[in-house]
Amino acid sequence: MTNDVILRVEDLQTHFFTRTGVVKAVDGISFELGRGETLGIVGESGSGKSMTAWSILGMVPHPGRIVGGTIDYLGENLLEKSRGEMREIRGSGICMVMQDPLTSLNPVFTVGDQLVETLKLEYEEPKRSLRRRAAELLANVRIPAPEDRLTNFPHQMSGGMRQRVVGAISIARAPNLLIADEPTTSLDATIQLQYLRLLKDIQEQTGAAIIFITHDFGIVARMCDRVAVMYAGRIVEQSDVEDMFDHPAHPYTEALLQSVPDLDTDVDTLPSIEGQPPSLDALPAGCSFAPRCPHAWERCQEYPDEFTVAPRHTSRCWRSE
């Protein structure tokens, strides 16, 4: 692993063992992420995006577990770490920005108390000094009157401010990998743009790598260097962002891009992808997207290999052979 590669995931498999069968939430995915790079992970709900993040953090909920692969973080396999070692890595080296800040902020403690609690893990300083650091963090995420806001409870802040507080907590210990799980979903368009700029500013200041999980290709175009498209627990296409938009190779990627509204074109009905994603405990034989694919043919009864369609651009579709 070179010094520039922070994370390398290889053949990661996270399965849930239920009464109805084995749910392959993440089914053999591989990618890597360099210092200061942003990887977008896109796909429909249930495709395995968030479970990939939880797997990296070592927080797969019961009855799931990681059954195969490696998660190489700064040269060390996270799957070989103890629970205590993973607790130390979470928050210091790897942080996650949740989709809904109300689920990650404690409603009975002030914002200042929650920031100070995080800072205690990094700095052995008096509480007054830690509160000054907390106020500086709020100022860094563009919250006005940060000293006054330290006394606020989460419910006393707007959705945009709460999301910024979560961002402040996530960078409090200067992590080198941020995982942002659809952090702009609950924000209006203006606050979304401000928050995306903030994440970019944080990245430029710290050199952190970012995994950005989203449904929004507009965010991918604005934020990401590379993009991985997930479907039914697998990465079906991966490339640099510009190449993905200009030359999508997988029919699923093409369908997702066609579903994005074009503001310059008047249409009565937006294009959509027919059918539903398959149940992960009863995947079809061969290509999982074949039942919904307009280009499906006999060869699709066999799951496709990963083909290189251009430098740094791969696709799992027989059309790319």
Tab-separated table of N, CA, C and O in Angstrom, residues 136-227:
chain	number	residue	atom	x	y	z
A	136	GLU	N	-14.327	27.237	18.696
A	136	GLU	CA	-13.557	27.371	17.450
A	136	GLU	C	-14.051	26.389	16.400
A	136	GLU	O	-14.126	26.719	15.202
A	137	LEU	N	-14.398	25.173	16.836
A	137	LEU	CA	-14.925	24.186	15.893
A	137	LEU	C	-16.244	24.654	15.292
A	137	LEU	O	-16.480	24.517	14.082
A	138	LEU	N	-17.126	25.218	16.130
A	138	LEU	CA	-18.396	25.734	15.610
A	138	LEU	C	-18.153	26.879	14.639
A	138	LEU	O	-18.853	26.998	13.625
A	139	ALA	N	-17.175	27.723	14.945
A	139	ALA	CA	-16.844	28.813	14.018
A	139	ALA	C	-16.313	28.257	12.705
A	139	ALA	O	-16.626	28.782	11.623
A	140	ASN	N	-15.543	27.168	12.776
A	140	ASN	CA	-14.981	26.567	11.563
A	140	ASN	C	-16.059	26.021	10.640
A	140	ASN	O	-15.861	25.952	9.416
A	141	VAL	N	-17.204	25.620	11.223
A	141	VAL	CA	-18.295	25.095	10.392
A	141	VAL	C	-19.360	26.171	10.135
A	141	VAL	O	-20.506	25.870	9.807
A	142	ARG	N	-18.951	27.422	10.295
A	142	ARG	CA	-19.747	28.595	9.887
A	142	ARG	C	-21.028	28.779	10.725
A	142	ARG	O	-22.057	29.192	10.201
A	143	ILE	N	-20.970	28.450	12.007
A	143	ILE	CA	-22.096	28.722	12.891
A	143	ILE	C	-21.882	30.084	13.549
A	143	ILE	O	-20.861	30.293	14.217
A	144	PRO	N	-22.795	31.026	13.352
A	144	PRO	CA	-22.627	32.365	13.941
A	144	PRO	C	-22.755	32.327	15.457
A	144	PRO	O	-23.426	31.461	16.021
A	145	ALA	N	-22.098	33.304	16.121
A	145	ALA	CA	-22.113	33.405	17.591
A	145	ALA	C	-21.822	32.052	18.237
A	145	ALA	O	-22.617	31.553	19.048
A	146	PRO	N	-20.686	31.444	17.921
A	146	PRO	CA	-20.433	30.070	18.392
A	146	PRO	C	-20.403	29.944	19.915
A	146	PRO	O	-20.835	28.918	20.455
A	147	GLU	N	-19.899	30.956	20.625
A	147	GLU	CA	-19.853	30.866	22.087
A	147	GLU	C	-21.264	30.745	22.662
A	147	GLU	O	-21.501	29.973	23.606
A	148	ASP	N	-22.199	31.497	22.095
A	148	ASP	CA	-23.580	31.422	22.577
A	148	ASP	C	-24.223	30.081	22.230
A	148	ASP	O	-25.020	29.537	23.008
A	149	ARG	N	-23.899	29.553	21.056
A	149	ARG	CA	-24.516	28.301	20.611
A	149	ARG	C	-24.075	27.097	21.432
A	149	ARG	O	-24.737	26.063	21.424
A	150	LEU	N	-22.953	27.210	22.147
A	150	LEU	CA	-22.504	26.097	22.979
A	150	LEU	C	-23.531	25.727	24.038
A	150	LEU	O	-23.587	24.578	24.490
A	151	THR	N	-24.358	26.682	24.441
A	151	THR	CA	-25.351	26.423	25.494
A	151	THR	C	-26.675	25.907	24.930
A	151	THR	O	-27.586	25.594	25.702
A	152	ASN	N	-26.796	25.823	23.596
A	152	ASN	CA	-28.035	25.348	22.978
A	152	ASN	C	-28.148	23.828	23.045
A	152	ASN	O	-27.151	23.105	22.940
A	153	PHE	N	-29.390	23.361	23.182
A	153	PHE	CA	-29.678	21.946	23.002
A	153	PHE	C	-29.985	21.717	21.515
A	153	PHE	O	-30.364	22.659	20.798
A	154	PRO	N	-29.827	20.487	21.010
A	154	PRO	CA	-30.051	20.239	19.579
A	154	PRO	C	-31.400	20.736	19.069
A	154	PRO	O	-31.478	21.269	17.959
A	155	HIS	N	-32.470	20.591	19.870
A	155	HIS	CA	-33.792	20.988	19.384
A	155	HIS	C	-33.925	22.502	19.227
A	155	HIS	O	-34.875	22.981	18.597
A	156	GLN	N	-32.993	23.265	19.784
A	156	GLN	CA	-33.037	24.712	19.673
A	156	GLN	C	-32.345	25.227	18.419
A	156	GLN	O	-32.292	26.438	18.210
A	157	MET	N	-31.845	24.333	17.594
A	157	MET	CA	-31.125	24.720	16.387
A	157	MET	C	-31.886	24.251	15.152
A	157	MET	O	-32.654	23.280	15.215
A	158	SER	N	-31.660	24.925	14.048
A	158	SER	CA	-32.268	24.517	12.779
A	158	SER	C	-31.606	23.240	12.276
A	158	SER	O	-30.538	22.828	12.752
A	159	GLY	N	-32.252	22.611	11.271
A	159	GLY	CA	-31.682	21.390	10.700
A	159	GLY	C	-30.296	21.609	10.130
A	159	GLY	O	-29.400	20.779	10.285
A	160	GLY	N	-30.112	22.755	9.456
A	160	GLY	CA	-28.802	23.054	8.878
A	160	GLY	C	-27.738	23.224	9.945
A	160	GLY	O	-26.598	22.759	9.790
A	161	MET	N	-28.088	23.895	11.041
A	161	MET	CA	-27.122	24.089	12.125
A	161	MET	C	-26.788	22.774	12.801
A	161	MET	O	-25.626	22.514	13.147
A	162	ARG	N	-27.812	21.932	13.026
A	162	ARG	CA	-27.539	20.630	13.636
A	162	ARG	C	-26.589	19.805	12.777
A	162	ARG	O	-25.689	19.139	13.289
A	163	GLN	N	-26.783	19.863	11.462
A	163	GLN	CA	-25.902	19.118	10.579
A	163	GLN	C	-24.474	19.646	10.666
A	163	GLN	O	-23.504	18.883	10.617
A	164	ARG	N	-24.328	20.966	10.831
A	164	ARG	CA	-22.996	21.554	10.984
A	164	ARG	C	-22.360	21.140	12.308
A	164	ARG	O	-21.146	20.932	12.391
A	165	VAL	N	-23.192	21.036	13.360
A	165	VAL	CA	-22.674	20.579	14.648
A	165	VAL	C	-22.136	19.156	14.528
A	165	VAL	O	-21.047	18.830	15.035
A	166	VAL	N	-22.887	18.296	13.839
A	166	VAL	CA	-22.421	16.923	13.618
A	166	VAL	C	-21.090	16.953	12.856
A	166	VAL	O	-20.166	16.181	13.157
A	167	GLY	N	-20.984	17.854	11.878
A	167	GLY	CA	-19.723	18.004	11.147
A	167	GLY	C	-18.601	18.446	12.062
A	167	GLY	O	-17.464	17.958	11.949
A	168	ALA	N	-18.890	19.374	12.984
A	168	ALA	CA	-17.876	19.837	13.926
A	168	ALA	C	-17.398	18.703	14.826
A	168	ALA	O	-16.193	18.553	15.089
A	169	ILE	N	-18.334	17.883	15.310
A	169	ILE	CA	-17.959	16.754	16.158
A	169	ILE	C	-17.102	15.762	15.379
A	169	ILE	O	-16.130	15.207	15.889
A	170	SER	N	-17.460	15.554	14.110
A	170	SER	CA	-16.737	14.556	13.300
A	170	SER	C	-15.298	14.968	13.013
A	170	SER	O	-14.435	14.107	12.823
A	171	ILE	N	-15.009	16.275	12.980
A	171	ILE	CA	-13.639	16.717	12.682
A	171	ILE	C	-12.883	17.106	13.944
A	171	ILE	O	-11.725	17.539	13.867
A	172	ALA	N	-13.511	16.951	15.122
A	172	ALA	CA	-12.901	17.412	16.370
A	172	ALA	C	-11.548	16.760	16.629
A	172	ALA	O	-10.646	17.379	17.196
A	173	ARG	N	-11.385	15.503	16.212
A	173	ARG	CA	-10.140	14.775	16.472
A	173	ARG	C	-9.309	14.594	15.204
A	173	ARG	O	-8.458	13.712	15.115
A	174	ALA	N	-9.573	15.455	14.210
A	174	ALA	CA	-8.792	15.490	12.960
A	174	ALA	C	-8.671	14.130	12.291
A	174	ALA	O	-7.561	13.609	12.097
A	175	PRO	N	-9.776	13.503	11.924
A	175	PRO	CA	-9.712	12.202	11.244
A	175	PRO	C	-9.135	12.351	9.840
A	175	PRO	O	-9.183	13.436	9.248
A	176	ASN	N	-8.598	11.251	9.311
A	176	ASN	CA	-8.107	11.292	7.930
A	176	ASN	C	-9.069	10.613	6.965
A	176	ASN	O	-8.817	10.565	5.770
A	177	LEU	N	-10.201	10.092	7.476
A	177	LEU	CA	-11.236	9.522	6.622
A	177	LEU	C	-12.611	9.904	7.170
A	177	LEU	O	-12.933	9.586	8.319
A	178	LEU	N	-13.394	10.607	6.357
A	178	LEU	CA	-14.763	10.970	6.707
A	178	LEU	C	-15.722	10.149	5.851
A	178	LEU	O	-15.545	10.061	4.632
A	179	ILE	N	-16.725	9.558	6.473
A	179	ILE	CA	-17.778	8.867	5.746
A	179	ILE	C	-19.057	9.672	5.921
A	179	ILE	O	-19.548	9.836	7.042
A	180	ALA	N	-19.570	10.225	4.842
A	180	ALA	CA	-20.772	11.061	4.887
A	180	ALA	C	-21.928	10.273	4.274
A	180	ALA	O	-21.956	10.037	3.065
A	181	ASP	N	-22.866	9.861	5.130
A	181	ASP	CA	-23.988	9.029	4.683
A	181	ASP	C	-25.200	9.915	4.422
A	181	ASP	O	-25.980	10.201	5.325
A	182	GLU	N	-25.331	10.362	3.171
A	182	GLU	CA	-26.436	11.223	2.739
A	182	GLU	C	-26.679	12.375	3.730
A	182	GLU	O	-27.802	12.559	4.207
A	183	PRO	N	-25.643	13.167	4.037
A	183	PRO	CA	-25.784	14.181	5.085
A	183	PRO	C	-26.619	15.386	4.680
A	183	PRO	O	-26.941	16.203	5.535
A	184	THR	N	-26.976	15.511	3.405
A	184	THR	CA	-27.738	16.685	2.968
A	184	THR	C	-29.213	16.373	2.701
A	184	THR	O	-29.954	17.251	2.255
A	185	THR	N	-29.650	15.150	3.001
A	185	THR	CA	-31.013	14.741	2.667
A	185	THR	C	-32.063	15.635	3.318
A	185	THR	O	-33.075	15.989	2.701
A	186	SER	N	-31.844	16.021	4.574
A	186	SER	CA	-32.847	16.792	5.308
A	186	SER	C	-32.676	18.297	5.170
A	186	SER	O	-33.375	19.057	5.838
A	187	LEU	N	-31.763	18.745	4.309
A	187	LEU	CA	-31.476	20.171	4.180
A	187	LEU	C	-32.110	20.745	2.927
A	187	LEU	O	-32.223	20.063	1.907
A	188	ASP	N	-32.507	22.025	2.990
A	188	ASP	CA	-33.029	22.663	1.779
A	188	ASP	C	-31.875	22.981	0.833
A	188	ASP	O	-30.704	22.871	1.198
A	189	ALA	N	-32.208	23.376	-0.394
A	189	ALA	CA	-31.205	23.482	-1.455
A	189	ALA	C	-30.085	24.461	-1.101
A	189	ALA	O	-28.895	24.192	-1.348
A	190	THR	N	-30.442	25.612	-0.506
A	190	THR	CA	-29.431	26.614	-0.176
A	190	THR	C	-28.476	26.095	0.887
A	190	THR	O	-27.251	26.224	0.764
A	191	ILE	N	-29.016	25.478	1.944
A	191	ILE	CA	-28.183	24.954	3.017
A	191	ILE	C	-27.360	23.760	2.521
A	191	ILE	O	-26.215	23.561	2.935
A	192	GLN	N	-27.930	22.963	1.611
A	192	GLN	CA	-27.175	21.861	1.013
A	192	GLN	C	-25.894	22.369	0.381
A	192	GLN	O	-24.807	21.834	0.611
A	193	LEU	N	-26.017	23.415	-0.441
A	193	LEU	CA	-24.856	23.963	-1.137
A	193	LEU	C	-23.820	24.467	-0.148
A	193	LEU	O	-22.616	24.215	-0.306
A	194	GLN	N	-24.270	25.155	0.901
A	194	GLN	CA	-23.346	25.653	1.912
A	194	GLN	C	-22.631	24.507	2.622
A	194	GLN	O	-21.424	24.574	2.885
A	195	TYR	N	-23.383	23.449	2.901
A	195	TYR	CA	-22.790	22.325	3.616
A	195	TYR	C	-21.769	21.585	2.744
A	195	TYR	O	-20.714	21.150	3.230
A	196	LEU	N	-22.071	21.447	1.465
A	196	LEU	CA	-21.115	20.800	0.559
A	196	LEU	C	-19.834	21.617	0.450
A	196	LEU	O	-18.727	21.059	0.425
A	197	ARG	N	-19.974	22.937	0.383
A	197	ARG	CA	-18.788	23.800	0.369
A	197	ARG	C	-17.985	23.635	1.648
A	197	ARG	O	-16.750	23.622	1.628
A	198	LEU	N	-18.697	23.498	2.757
A	198	LEU	CA	-18.026	23.313	4.040
A	198	LEU	C	-17.214	22.027	4.051
A	198	LEU	O	-16.051	22.013	4.498
A	199	LEU	N	-17.792	20.927	3.561
A	199	LEU	CA	-17.060	19.668	3.509
A	199	LEU	C	-15.815	19.789	2.637
A	199	LEU	O	-14.747	19.253	2.978
A	200	LYS	N	-15.944	20.490	1.521
A	200	LYS	CA	-14.779	20.709	0.654
A	200	LYS	C	-13.708	21.527	1.371
A	200	LYS	O	-12.510	21.250	1.268
A	201	ASP	N	-14.130	22.561	2.104
A	201	ASP	CA	-13.173	23.379	2.856
A	201	ASP	C	-12.449	22.544	3.909
A	201	ASP	O	-11.226	22.654	4.082
A	202	ILE	N	-13.200	21.709	4.613
A	202	ILE	CA	-12.600	20.839	5.624
A	202	ILE	C	-11.586	19.902	4.987
A	202	ILE	O	-10.483	19.687	5.511
A	203	GLN	N	-11.943	19.358	3.828
A	203	GLN	CA	-11.040	18.447	3.134
A	203	GLN	C	-9.755	19.153	2.714
A	203	GLN	O	-8.657	18.609	2.850
A	204	GLU	N	-9.882	20.382	2.203
A	204	GLU	CA	-8.699	21.131	1.782
A	204	GLU	C	-7.796	21.464	2.965
A	204	GLU	O	-6.566	21.454	2.860
A	205	GLN	N	-8.406	21.746	4.118
A	205	GLN	CA	-7.623	22.105	5.298
A	205	GLN	C	-6.935	20.906	5.926
A	205	GLN	O	-5.811	21.025	6.432
A	206	THR	N	-7.586	19.742	5.896
A	206	THR	CA	-7.071	18.578	6.622
A	206	THR	C	-6.460	17.502	5.728
A	206	THR	O	-5.714	16.648	6.219
A	207	GLY	N	-6.793	17.511	4.433
A	207	GLY	CA	-6.329	16.452	3.541
A	207	GLY	C	-7.064	15.143	3.726
A	207	GLY	O	-6.620	14.092	3.249
A	208	ALA	N	-8.212	15.196	4.416
A	208	ALA	CA	-8.963	13.966	4.681
A	208	ALA	C	-9.550	13.387	3.400
A	208	ALA	O	-9.904	14.120	2.476
A	209	ALA	N	-9.644	12.075	3.357
A	209	ALA	CA	-10.385	11.395	2.297
A	209	ALA	C	-11.852	11.325	2.711
A	209	ALA	O	-12.166	11.300	3.901
A	210	ILE	N	-12.756	11.329	1.732
A	210	ILE	CA	-14.189	11.316	2.021
A	210	ILE	C	-14.870	10.225	1.193
A	210	ILE	O	-14.628	10.097	-0.010
A	211	ILE	N	-15.709	9.443	1.854
A	211	ILE	CA	-16.644	8.551	1.162
A	211	ILE	C	-18.008	9.218	1.264
A	211	ILE	O	-18.517	9.446	2.362
A	212	PHE	N	-18.596	9.557	0.116
A	212	PHE	CA	-19.864	10.279	0.100
A	212	PHE	C	-20.951	9.353	-0.434
A	212	PHE	O	-20.949	8.992	-1.602
A	213	ILE	N	-21.873	8.954	0.450
A	213	ILE	CA	-22.967	8.069	0.076
A	213	ILE	C	-24.170	8.926	-0.270
A	213	ILE	O	-24.605	9.757	0.537
A	214	THR	N	-24.740	8.740	-1.464
A	214	THR	CA	-25.818	9.624	-1.899
A	214	THR	C	-26.660	8.976	-2.988
A	214	THR	O	-26.237	8.011	-3.641
A	215	HIS	N	-27.872	9.523	-3.181
A	215	HIS	CA	-28.705	9.183	-4.341
A	215	HIS	C	-28.549	10.233	-5.434
A	215	HIS	O	-29.029	10.040	-6.552
A	216	ASP	N	-27.922	11.351	-5.120
A	216	ASP	CA	-27.982	12.553	-5.942
A	216	ASP	C	-26.756	12.670	-6.845
A	216	ASP	O	-25.638	12.921	-6.369
A	217	PHE	N	-26.968	12.514	-8.156
A	217	PHE	CA	-25.844	12.615	-9.084
A	217	PHE	C	-25.332	14.057	-9.188
A	217	PHE	O	-24.178	14.286	-9.573
A	218	GLY	N	-26.171	15.040	-8.857
A	218	GLY	CA	-25.697	16.414	-8.825
A	218	GLY	C	-24.633	16.594	-7.770
A	218	GLY	O	-23.617	17.286	-7.992
A	219	ILE	N	-24.829	15.976	-6.610
A	219	ILE	CA	-23.826	16.027	-5.551
A	219	ILE	C	-22.566	15.279	-5.972
A	219	ILE	O	-21.442	15.724	-5.713
A	220	VAL	N	-22.734	14.153	-6.651
A	220	VAL	CA	-21.580	13.400	-7.136
A	220	VAL	C	-20.735	14.273	-8.070
A	220	VAL	O	-19.502	14.329	-7.954
A	221	ALA	N	-21.396	14.964	-8.992
A	221	ALA	CA	-20.675	15.811	-9.944
A	221	ALA	C	-19.934	16.934	-9.232
A	221	ALA	O	-18.825	17.311	-9.631
A	222	ARG	N	-20.539	17.489	-8.178
A	222	ARG	CA	-19.932	18.622	-7.474
A	222	ARG	C	-18.821	18.189	-6.523
A	222	ARG	O	-17.817	18.886	-6.364
A	223	MET	N	-19.010	17.038	-5.859
A	223	MET	CA	-18.152	16.688	-4.729
A	223	MET	C	-17.065	15.659	-5.023
A	223	MET	O	-16.012	15.674	-4.384
A	224	CYS	N	-17.323	14.726	-5.958
A	224	CYS	CA	-16.530	13.497	-5.991
A	224	CYS	C	-15.480	13.487	-7.094
A	224	CYS	O	-15.642	14.104	-8.146
A	225	ASP	N	-14.408	12.742	-6.826
A	225	ASP	CA	-13.367	12.478	-7.828
A	225	ASP	C	-13.645	11.175	-8.561
A	225	ASP	O	-13.440	11.071	-9.767
A	226	ARG	N	-14.104	10.184	-7.792
A	226	ARG	CA	-14.454	8.891	-8.366
A	226	ARG	C	-15.831	8.500	-7.878
A	226	ARG	O	-16.328	9.029	-6.876
A	227	VAL	N	-16.451	7.537	-8.572
A	227	VAL	CA	-17.786	7.092	-8.188
A	227	VAL	C	-17.887	5.587	-8.372
A	227	VAL	O	-17.347	5.017	-9.332
